[in-house]
Short mmCIF file of C-alpha atoms in Angstrom, two decimals:
data_model
loop_
_atom_site.label_atom_id
_atom_site.label_comp_id
_atom_site.label_asym_id
_atom_site.label_seq_id
_atom_site.Cartn_x
_atom_site.Cartn_y
_atom_site.Cartn_z
CA UNK A 205 103.91 -53.91 -3.73
CA UNK A 206 104.88 -50.71 -4.27
CA UNK A 207 102.51 -48.99 -6.07
CA UNK A 208 104.17 -45.71 -8.52
CA UNK A 209 102.57 -42.21 -8.99
CA UNK A 210 102.77 -43.32 -13.03
CA UNK A 211 100.81 -46.67 -12.37
CA UNK A 212 97.91 -43.98 -10.08
CA UNK A 213 97.84 -41.59 -12.89
CA UNK A 214 97.82 -45.15 -16.02
CA UNK A 215 94.89 -46.42 -13.35
CA UNK A 216 93.06 -43.44 -13.87
CA UNK A 217 93.75 -42.38 -16.76
CA UNK A 218 92.52 -45.84 -17.65
CA UNK A 219 88.64 -46.12 -16.38
CA UNK A 220 88.55 -42.80 -17.43
CA UNK A 221 88.75 -44.26 -21.60
CA UNK A 222 86.43 -46.93 -20.91
CA UNK A 223 83.98 -44.42 -18.48
CA UNK A 224 83.74 -41.84 -21.96
CA UNK A 225 83.61 -44.79 -24.05
CA UNK A 226 80.95 -46.23 -22.00
CA UNK A 227 79.46 -42.87 -22.10
CA UNK A 228 78.45 -42.90 -25.81
CA UNK A 229 78.18 -46.20 -26.01
CA UNK A 230 74.61 -45.71 -23.99
CA UNK A 231 71.49 -46.30 -25.71
CA UNK A 232 70.04 -42.61 -26.69
CA UNK A 233 67.13 -41.13 -24.89
CA UNK A 234 64.37 -43.05 -26.12
CA UNK A 235 61.68 -39.62 -27.35
CA UNK A 236 58.50 -40.58 -25.42
CA UNK A 237 55.28 -38.04 -26.34
CA UNK A 238 54.54 -36.65 -22.34
CA UNK A 239 51.11 -34.69 -21.35
CA UNK A 240 51.40 -33.82 -17.24
CA UNK A 241 47.90 -34.55 -14.93
CA UNK A 242 45.78 -31.32 -14.19
CA UNK A 243 42.77 -31.01 -12.46
CA UNK A 244 40.17 -30.29 -14.50
CA UNK A 245 36.64 -30.56 -15.67
CA UNK A 246 35.76 -34.09 -16.87
CA UNK A 247 32.83 -34.99 -18.38
CA UNK A 248 31.34 -38.80 -19.05
CA UNK A 249 29.34 -39.39 -22.08
CA UNK A 250 27.73 -41.61 -24.90
CA UNK A 251 28.87 -40.60 -28.07
CA UNK A 252 26.19 -41.42 -30.94
CA UNK A 253 25.58 -39.81 -34.67
CA UNK A 254 21.61 -38.49 -34.75
CA UNK A 255 19.42 -36.96 -36.86
CA UNK A 256 16.53 -33.64 -35.67
CA UNK A 257 13.53 -34.26 -36.85
CA UNK A 258 10.37 -31.75 -36.66
CA UNK A 259 8.08 -32.78 -33.16
CA UNK A 260 5.34 -31.94 -34.87
CA UNK A 261 4.44 -32.38 -37.83
CA UNK A 262 1.55 -34.18 -39.64
CA UNK A 263 1.59 -36.72 -42.88
CA UNK A 264 -1.73 -35.86 -44.87
CA UNK A 265 -2.62 -38.28 -47.16
CA UNK A 266 -5.72 -38.54 -50.02
CA UNK A 267 -8.76 -40.36 -47.61
CA UNK A 268 -10.15 -41.55 -51.07
CA UNK A 269 -9.27 -42.16 -54.44
CA UNK A 270 -9.08 -39.71 -57.17
CA UNK A 271 -8.10 -37.40 -58.54
CA UNK A 272 -5.88 -35.12 -57.71
CA UNK A 273 -5.20 -31.83 -59.26
CA UNK A 274 -1.86 -30.54 -59.88
CA UNK A 275 -0.29 -28.93 -56.08
CA UNK A 276 0.86 -25.48 -56.63
CA UNK A 277 2.79 -25.36 -53.49
CA UNK A 278 6.17 -26.62 -52.96
CA UNK A 279 8.74 -26.83 -50.51
CA UNK A 280 8.98 -24.42 -47.74
CA UNK A 281 5.80 -22.39 -48.41
CA UNK A 282 4.33 -21.52 -45.11
CA UNK A 283 0.47 -23.04 -44.14
CA UNK A 284 -1.97 -21.90 -41.89
CA UNK A 285 -4.68 -24.22 -40.17
CA UNK A 286 -7.35 -24.78 -42.07
CA UNK A 287 -4.87 -24.29 -45.31
CA UNK A 288 -5.79 -25.59 -48.98
CA UNK A 289 -3.28 -28.64 -49.67
CA UNK A 290 -3.78 -30.70 -52.40
CA UNK A 291 -7.59 -30.49 -54.28
CA UNK A 292 -9.18 -34.00 -54.75
CA UNK A 293 -11.64 -35.65 -57.77
CA UNK A 294 -13.01 -38.89 -55.37
CA UNK A 295 -13.40 -42.12 -57.88
CA UNK A 296 -17.96 -41.99 -58.18
CA UNK A 297 -18.69 -45.11 -55.27
CA UNK A 298 -20.08 -48.89 -55.63
CA UNK A 299 -21.33 -50.61 -52.80
CA UNK A 300 -18.79 -52.01 -51.70
CA UNK A 301 -16.65 -48.67 -51.80
CA UNK A 302 -19.35 -46.60 -49.81
CA UNK A 303 -18.91 -49.05 -46.97
CA UNK A 304 -15.52 -49.11 -47.02
CA UNK A 305 -15.53 -45.07 -46.96
CA UNK A 306 -18.05 -45.51 -44.09
CA UNK A 307 -15.93 -48.01 -42.06
CA UNK A 308 -13.04 -45.31 -42.76
CA UNK A 309 -14.95 -41.98 -41.57
CA UNK A 310 -15.71 -44.72 -38.04
CA UNK A 311 -12.43 -45.02 -38.07
CA UNK A 312 -11.25 -41.96 -38.35
CA UNK A 313 -13.53 -41.18 -35.05
CA UNK A 314 -11.93 -43.50 -33.06
CA UNK A 315 -8.58 -41.79 -33.93
CA UNK A 316 -10.01 -38.64 -33.07
CA UNK A 317 -10.93 -39.72 -29.53
CA UNK A 318 -7.43 -41.77 -29.12
CA UNK A 319 -6.22 -38.73 -29.44
CA UNK A 320 -8.21 -36.67 -26.23
CA UNK A 321 -7.76 -39.58 -23.85
CA UNK A 322 -3.91 -38.78 -24.86
CA UNK A 323 -4.32 -35.21 -23.88
CA UNK A 324 -6.04 -36.03 -20.15
CA UNK A 325 -2.89 -38.81 -20.02
CA UNK A 326 0.76 -35.96 -21.04
CA UNK A 327 -2.05 -33.67 -18.51
CA UNK A 328 -1.77 -35.74 -15.65
CA UNK A 329 2.14 -36.27 -16.19
CA UNK A 330 2.86 -32.98 -16.85
CA UNK A 331 0.14 -31.97 -13.88
CA UNK A 332 2.43 -33.77 -11.22
CA UNK A 333 5.80 -33.35 -13.19
CA UNK A 334 4.32 -29.12 -11.45
CA UNK A 335 4.84 -31.19 -8.07
CA UNK A 336 8.12 -32.48 -8.52
CA UNK A 337 9.57 -29.07 -9.59
CA UNK A 338 8.12 -27.90 -7.13
CA UNK A 339 9.01 -29.65 -3.86
CA UNK A 340 12.96 -29.97 -6.39
CA UNK A 341 12.96 -26.80 -6.24
CA UNK A 342 12.28 -25.79 -2.46
CA UNK A 343 14.78 -29.04 -1.76
CA UNK A 344 17.48 -27.90 -2.95
CA UNK A 345 17.08 -24.13 -2.12
CA UNK A 346 17.20 -26.04 1.53
CA UNK A 347 20.04 -28.01 0.64
CA UNK A 348 18.93 -30.99 0.62
CA UNK A 349 19.49 -32.07 -2.91
CA UNK A 350 22.06 -31.61 -6.40
CA UNK A 351 21.37 -29.16 -8.12
CA UNK A 352 21.65 -31.43 -10.99
CA UNK A 353 18.77 -33.28 -9.81
CA UNK A 354 16.39 -29.82 -9.58
CA UNK A 355 18.21 -29.20 -12.96
CA UNK A 356 16.70 -32.35 -14.54
CA UNK A 357 13.20 -32.26 -12.29
CA UNK A 358 12.89 -28.32 -14.61
CA UNK A 359 14.36 -30.28 -17.82
CA UNK A 360 10.96 -33.30 -17.09
CA UNK A 361 8.50 -30.17 -16.75
CA UNK A 362 9.13 -29.25 -19.94
CA UNK A 363 9.94 -31.69 -22.08
CA UNK A 364 6.35 -32.29 -20.38
CA UNK A 365 4.60 -29.48 -22.12
CA UNK A 366 5.94 -30.12 -25.36
CA UNK A 367 4.04 -33.37 -25.35
CA UNK A 368 0.76 -31.62 -24.42
CA UNK A 369 2.12 -29.57 -27.56
CA UNK A 370 2.40 -32.94 -29.55
CA UNK A 371 -1.28 -34.68 -28.04
CA UNK A 372 -2.84 -31.38 -28.89
CA UNK A 373 -1.23 -31.46 -32.63
CA UNK A 374 -2.94 -34.69 -32.40
CA UNK A 375 -6.13 -33.96 -32.27
CA UNK A 376 -6.95 -31.12 -34.16
CA UNK A 377 -4.95 -34.18 -37.17
CA UNK A 378 -7.49 -36.21 -36.66
CA UNK A 379 -9.87 -34.15 -36.12
CA UNK A 380 -9.45 -32.33 -39.91
CA UNK A 381 -8.92 -35.93 -41.09
CA UNK A 382 -12.43 -36.99 -39.46
CA UNK A 383 -14.11 -34.08 -41.62
CA UNK A 384 -11.74 -34.84 -44.99
CA UNK A 385 -13.09 -38.36 -44.86
CA UNK A 386 -16.99 -37.51 -43.88
CA UNK A 387 -17.05 -34.15 -46.46
CA UNK A 388 -14.91 -37.21 -49.41
CA UNK A 389 -17.91 -39.66 -48.34
CA UNK A 390 -20.53 -37.06 -49.26
CA UNK A 391 -18.21 -36.07 -52.83
CA UNK A 392 -18.18 -39.47 -54.11
CA UNK A 393 -21.88 -40.91 -52.99
CA UNK A 394 -23.85 -40.55 -57.21
CA UNK A 395 -27.28 -40.40 -55.02
CA UNK A 396 -26.30 -37.60 -52.52
CA UNK A 397 -26.27 -33.92 -53.03
CA UNK A 398 -22.54 -32.89 -52.98
CA UNK A 399 -21.91 -35.69 -55.20
CA UNK A 400 -19.23 -34.85 -58.32
CA UNK A 401 -18.35 -31.82 -55.53
CA UNK A 402 -14.45 -31.45 -54.81
CA UNK A 403 -12.55 -32.68 -52.07
CA UNK A 404 -10.39 -29.38 -49.94
CA UNK A 405 -7.89 -31.47 -48.74
CA UNK A 406 -6.90 -29.38 -45.37
CA UNK A 407 -3.73 -28.80 -43.18
CA UNK A 408 -4.95 -29.55 -39.76
CA UNK A 409 -2.41 -27.59 -38.47
CA UNK A 410 0.17 -24.25 -38.67
CA UNK A 411 3.76 -24.25 -39.70
CA UNK A 412 5.62 -25.39 -43.51
CA UNK A 413 5.93 -27.70 -46.46
CA UNK A 414 8.26 -30.34 -45.36
CA UNK A 415 7.74 -32.42 -48.42
CA UNK A 416 4.97 -32.24 -50.94
CA UNK A 417 4.96 -36.26 -52.40
CA UNK A 418 2.39 -35.66 -55.27
CA UNK A 419 2.68 -32.54 -57.22
CA UNK A 420 1.08 -33.79 -60.27
CA UNK A 421 -2.52 -33.83 -61.71
CA UNK A 422 -2.79 -37.67 -61.59
CA UNK A 423 -5.83 -40.69 -59.82
CA UNK A 424 -4.64 -41.63 -56.76
CA UNK A 425 -5.48 -44.43 -53.70
CA UNK A 426 -6.99 -44.07 -50.36
CA UNK A 427 -4.27 -43.30 -48.26
CA UNK A 428 -1.76 -42.07 -50.65
CA UNK A 429 0.80 -39.03 -49.17
CA UNK A 430 -0.13 -35.81 -50.71
CA UNK A 431 1.79 -33.36 -48.67
CA UNK A 432 4.13 -33.08 -45.22
CA UNK A 433 3.30 -29.64 -43.24
CA UNK A 434 5.05 -29.40 -40.13
CA UNK A 435 6.97 -26.49 -37.93
CA UNK A 436 10.33 -25.95 -38.76
CA UNK A 437 10.79 -23.94 -35.42
CA UNK A 438 8.94 -27.41 -33.40
CA UNK A 439 12.69 -29.59 -33.88
CA UNK A 440 13.88 -31.92 -31.47
CA UNK A 441 17.54 -35.01 -32.02
CA UNK A 442 16.71 -38.67 -32.35
CA UNK A 443 20.13 -41.02 -31.22
CA UNK A 444 20.02 -44.13 -31.40
CA UNK A 445 22.02 -45.85 -28.65
CA UNK A 446 23.34 -49.25 -27.56
CA UNK A 447 20.38 -51.01 -25.10
CA UNK A 448 23.51 -52.01 -22.04
CA UNK A 449 23.51 -48.12 -22.19
CA UNK A 450 19.99 -46.79 -22.29
CA UNK A 451 19.72 -47.63 -18.73
CA UNK A 452 22.72 -44.41 -18.05
CA UNK A 453 20.38 -42.29 -19.50
CA UNK A 454 17.54 -40.57 -17.59
CA UNK A 455 15.16 -37.41 -18.73
CA UNK A 456 16.03 -33.99 -17.77
CA UNK A 457 20.18 -35.29 -19.24
CA UNK A 458 22.18 -33.07 -21.05
CA UNK A 459 22.74 -32.90 -24.19
CA UNK A 460 25.01 -31.08 -26.64
CA UNK A 461 24.00 -31.10 -30.09
CA UNK A 462 27.28 -31.03 -32.37
CA UNK A 463 27.28 -29.55 -36.56
CA UNK A 464 30.77 -28.35 -38.23
CA UNK A 465 31.22 -25.32 -38.97
CA UNK A 466 29.12 -24.00 -35.28
CA UNK A 467 29.38 -24.39 -31.11
CA UNK A 468 27.93 -26.75 -29.84
CA UNK A 469 23.68 -27.25 -29.07
CA UNK A 470 22.09 -27.69 -25.60
CA UNK A 471 19.78 -29.65 -25.17
CA UNK A 472 18.44 -32.34 -22.89
CA UNK A 473 16.43 -35.74 -22.55
CA UNK A 474 13.10 -35.96 -22.93
CA UNK A 475 12.48 -39.40 -23.58
CA UNK A 476 13.93 -42.29 -23.68
CA UNK A 477 11.95 -45.65 -25.05
CA UNK A 478 10.58 -48.17 -24.17
CA UNK A 479 11.44 -51.05 -26.38
CA UNK A 480 14.80 -52.42 -28.68
CA UNK A 481 14.92 -52.58 -32.28
CA UNK A 482 17.58 -54.66 -33.66
CA UNK A 483 20.83 -52.65 -36.24
CA UNK A 484 22.80 -54.19 -37.83
CA UNK A 485 26.73 -51.89 -37.17
CA UNK A 486 28.62 -50.84 -39.70
CA UNK A 487 30.81 -53.79 -39.37
CA UNK A 488 27.94 -56.58 -40.12
CA UNK A 489 27.04 -57.31 -36.19
CA UNK A 490 23.56 -57.88 -35.08
CA UNK A 491 23.24 -54.95 -31.93
CA UNK A 492 19.84 -54.24 -30.00
CA UNK A 493 19.39 -50.14 -29.86
CA UNK A 494 17.29 -48.00 -28.20
CA UNK A 495 16.23 -44.50 -29.17
CA UNK A 496 16.92 -41.94 -26.60
CA UNK A 497 14.70 -38.70 -27.88
CA UNK A 498 16.31 -34.47 -27.01
CA UNK A 499 14.42 -31.49 -26.59
CA UNK A 500 15.79 -27.87 -27.86
CA UNK A 501 16.49 -25.50 -24.93
CA UNK A 502 15.66 -23.14 -28.35
CA UNK A 503 14.31 -22.52 -31.43
CA UNK A 504 17.22 -23.77 -34.00
CA UNK A 505 18.65 -22.02 -35.82
CA UNK A 506 20.39 -23.76 -39.62
CA UNK A 507 18.96 -26.85 -39.04
CA UNK A 508 15.99 -28.61 -40.55
CA UNK A 509 14.29 -32.07 -40.24
CA UNK A 510 16.55 -35.00 -41.53
CA UNK A 511 20.20 -33.52 -40.99
CA UNK A 512 22.53 -35.25 -39.86
CA UNK A 513 24.50 -34.18 -36.52
CA UNK A 514 26.75 -36.13 -33.49
CA UNK A 515 25.49 -36.51 -30.44
CA UNK A 516 27.14 -36.09 -26.67
CA UNK A 517 24.71 -37.33 -23.82
CA UNK A 518 26.17 -36.05 -20.34
CA UNK A 519 26.16 -38.77 -18.36
CA UNK A 520 28.33 -37.48 -15.84
CA UNK A 521 30.05 -33.66 -14.80
CA UNK A 522 32.71 -33.47 -12.62
CA UNK A 523 34.77 -29.85 -12.30
CA UNK A 524 37.81 -30.41 -10.63
CA UNK A 525 38.35 -33.40 -10.76
CA UNK A 526 42.00 -35.57 -11.00
CA UNK A 527 42.75 -36.56 -14.41
CA UNK A 528 44.84 -37.96 -17.42
CA UNK A 529 45.18 -38.78 -20.36
CA UNK A 530 43.71 -42.35 -20.79
CA UNK A 531 45.93 -43.30 -23.61
CA UNK A 532 48.71 -43.00 -20.73
CA UNK A 533 47.74 -45.97 -18.95
CA UNK A 534 49.53 -49.46 -18.90
CA UNK A 535 47.75 -53.13 -17.74
CA UNK A 536 50.07 -53.40 -14.67
CA UNK A 537 48.37 -57.26 -13.03
CA UNK A 538 44.77 -57.15 -12.31
CA UNK A 539 45.13 -53.16 -12.53
CA UNK A 540 46.29 -50.20 -14.02
CA UNK A 541 49.97 -48.08 -14.21
CA UNK A 542 51.16 -45.16 -16.05
CA UNK A 543 55.25 -44.09 -16.71
CA UNK A 544 56.25 -40.99 -15.04
CA UNK A 545 59.19 -39.21 -16.23
CA UNK A 546 61.39 -38.17 -13.42
CA UNK A 547 65.04 -36.23 -14.64
CA UNK A 548 64.64 -38.14 -17.64
CA UNK A 549 63.51 -41.63 -16.35
CA UNK A 550 60.19 -43.22 -17.05
CA UNK A 551 59.04 -45.04 -13.82
CA UNK A 552 56.14 -47.08 -13.93
CA UNK A 553 53.74 -45.89 -11.15
CA UNK A 554 50.03 -48.21 -10.03
CA UNK A 555 47.53 -46.25 -10.71
CA UNK A 556 43.84 -45.92 -8.70
CA UNK A 557 41.51 -44.98 -12.03
CA UNK A 558 37.35 -43.84 -11.07
CA UNK A 559 35.49 -42.09 -13.54
CA UNK A 560 36.59 -42.95 -17.55
CA UNK A 561 36.16 -38.87 -19.65
CA UNK A 562 36.25 -39.50 -24.08
CA UNK A 563 40.16 -38.59 -24.01
CA UNK A 564 40.60 -38.53 -20.22
CA UNK A 565 40.35 -40.40 -16.79
CA UNK A 566 39.89 -39.69 -13.50
CA UNK A 567 42.44 -40.53 -11.08
CA UNK A 568 41.76 -41.88 -7.70
CA UNK A 569 45.60 -42.73 -6.30
CA UNK A 570 48.69 -43.00 -7.74
CA UNK A 571 50.41 -39.50 -8.86
CA UNK A 572 50.21 -36.46 -8.33
CA UNK A 573 48.48 -33.04 -10.19
CA UNK A 574 51.82 -31.92 -12.37
CA UNK A 575 53.32 -34.72 -13.06
CA UNK A 576 54.57 -35.28 -16.59
CA UNK A 577 53.22 -39.19 -17.96
CA UNK A 578 54.37 -40.40 -21.12
CA UNK A 579 51.01 -40.92 -23.63
CA UNK A 580 51.48 -44.68 -25.76
CA UNK A 581 54.39 -46.08 -24.74
CA UNK A 582 55.32 -48.69 -26.34
CA UNK A 583 57.28 -52.39 -25.82
CA UNK A 584 60.15 -50.41 -25.74
CA UNK A 585 59.37 -47.83 -22.78
CA UNK A 586 60.33 -49.43 -19.66
CA UNK A 587 60.59 -49.12 -15.65
CA UNK A 588 63.76 -47.21 -15.11
CA UNK A 589 65.12 -46.48 -19.27
CA UNK A 590 65.79 -43.38 -20.33
CA UNK A 591 63.36 -40.76 -22.39
CA UNK A 592 63.09 -37.76 -22.87
CA UNK A 593 60.14 -35.83 -24.11
CA UNK A 594 59.95 -34.73 -28.13
CA UNK A 595 59.74 -31.48 -29.91
#
């Protein structure tokens, strides 16, 4: 059968019309959020809440029962070593109370000896840390030790030095407590030469009044907290983390402390407490948590005792890392994949991932730097489907 020219034109026109109809009826490109695969810094961190606290502080309590005078101090006032923080008029002691007071004197003397022993123990740890620092510096100079381990050795010496300062402060507090207890025993003894003499409760450290527990004239029993004194310049930060994460945290690791309206403040992990405790989460689940203590590299202004902060413990950091937003990952069999965008078409590409940061993930293979991937793909995204970037 011979096909005429008019028939050919009619067929071509019909095919063009069908093509136009199909083109107009095809689904519109799916609008998606797109982000590039980049090379840059990646951090693996633990993000937790934290509290600041004064490292060197003492809670001064009434050594025995008696009447305490109205206190003229206020929170924030400066106090010198040996400064009077309260005046106490001891109650007369009966034989039983006198025996208890004598036992308190012996107990105070034991605390002084214990504090001195702790100073010796911390001094030994400091000497060891200083030797390790010398060794780390030498190995780092020779190129046999990473800079990160050398920095941890430096930070450990700083932490031990601060622990020694705290131990010496505890010795001073114990000595002052022993002296006050002995003076109180004499002042409350009806047969003593110092009977009826008020006891001046003194501060064992130099600092500022953090809290005033008893400001008015009243009778208190032995052991009642009167004043808390500390040095606001010796702040540290404490944060509790899950016990299963504590094994990844080491002394000397860097951490960042953030509060609203200011840049992150750099600190280092000075101690990871060896015992965990049970804490109920906001969801009502009991969790085993461990306290991590951080020391600031320099005095911090604008923060005080008990301030709420956000804490980031930096477990690992890399400078030139191929990374992709973690929201771009989709599960694929036993691994992961991303949707790479090529000429307006989504292509599902298997990838191999490494370390996970707060927002990005390390890529070990699958896509190259500069590739565009879909972020937060939903069930409408298909391999080979047409997509268009959101404005």
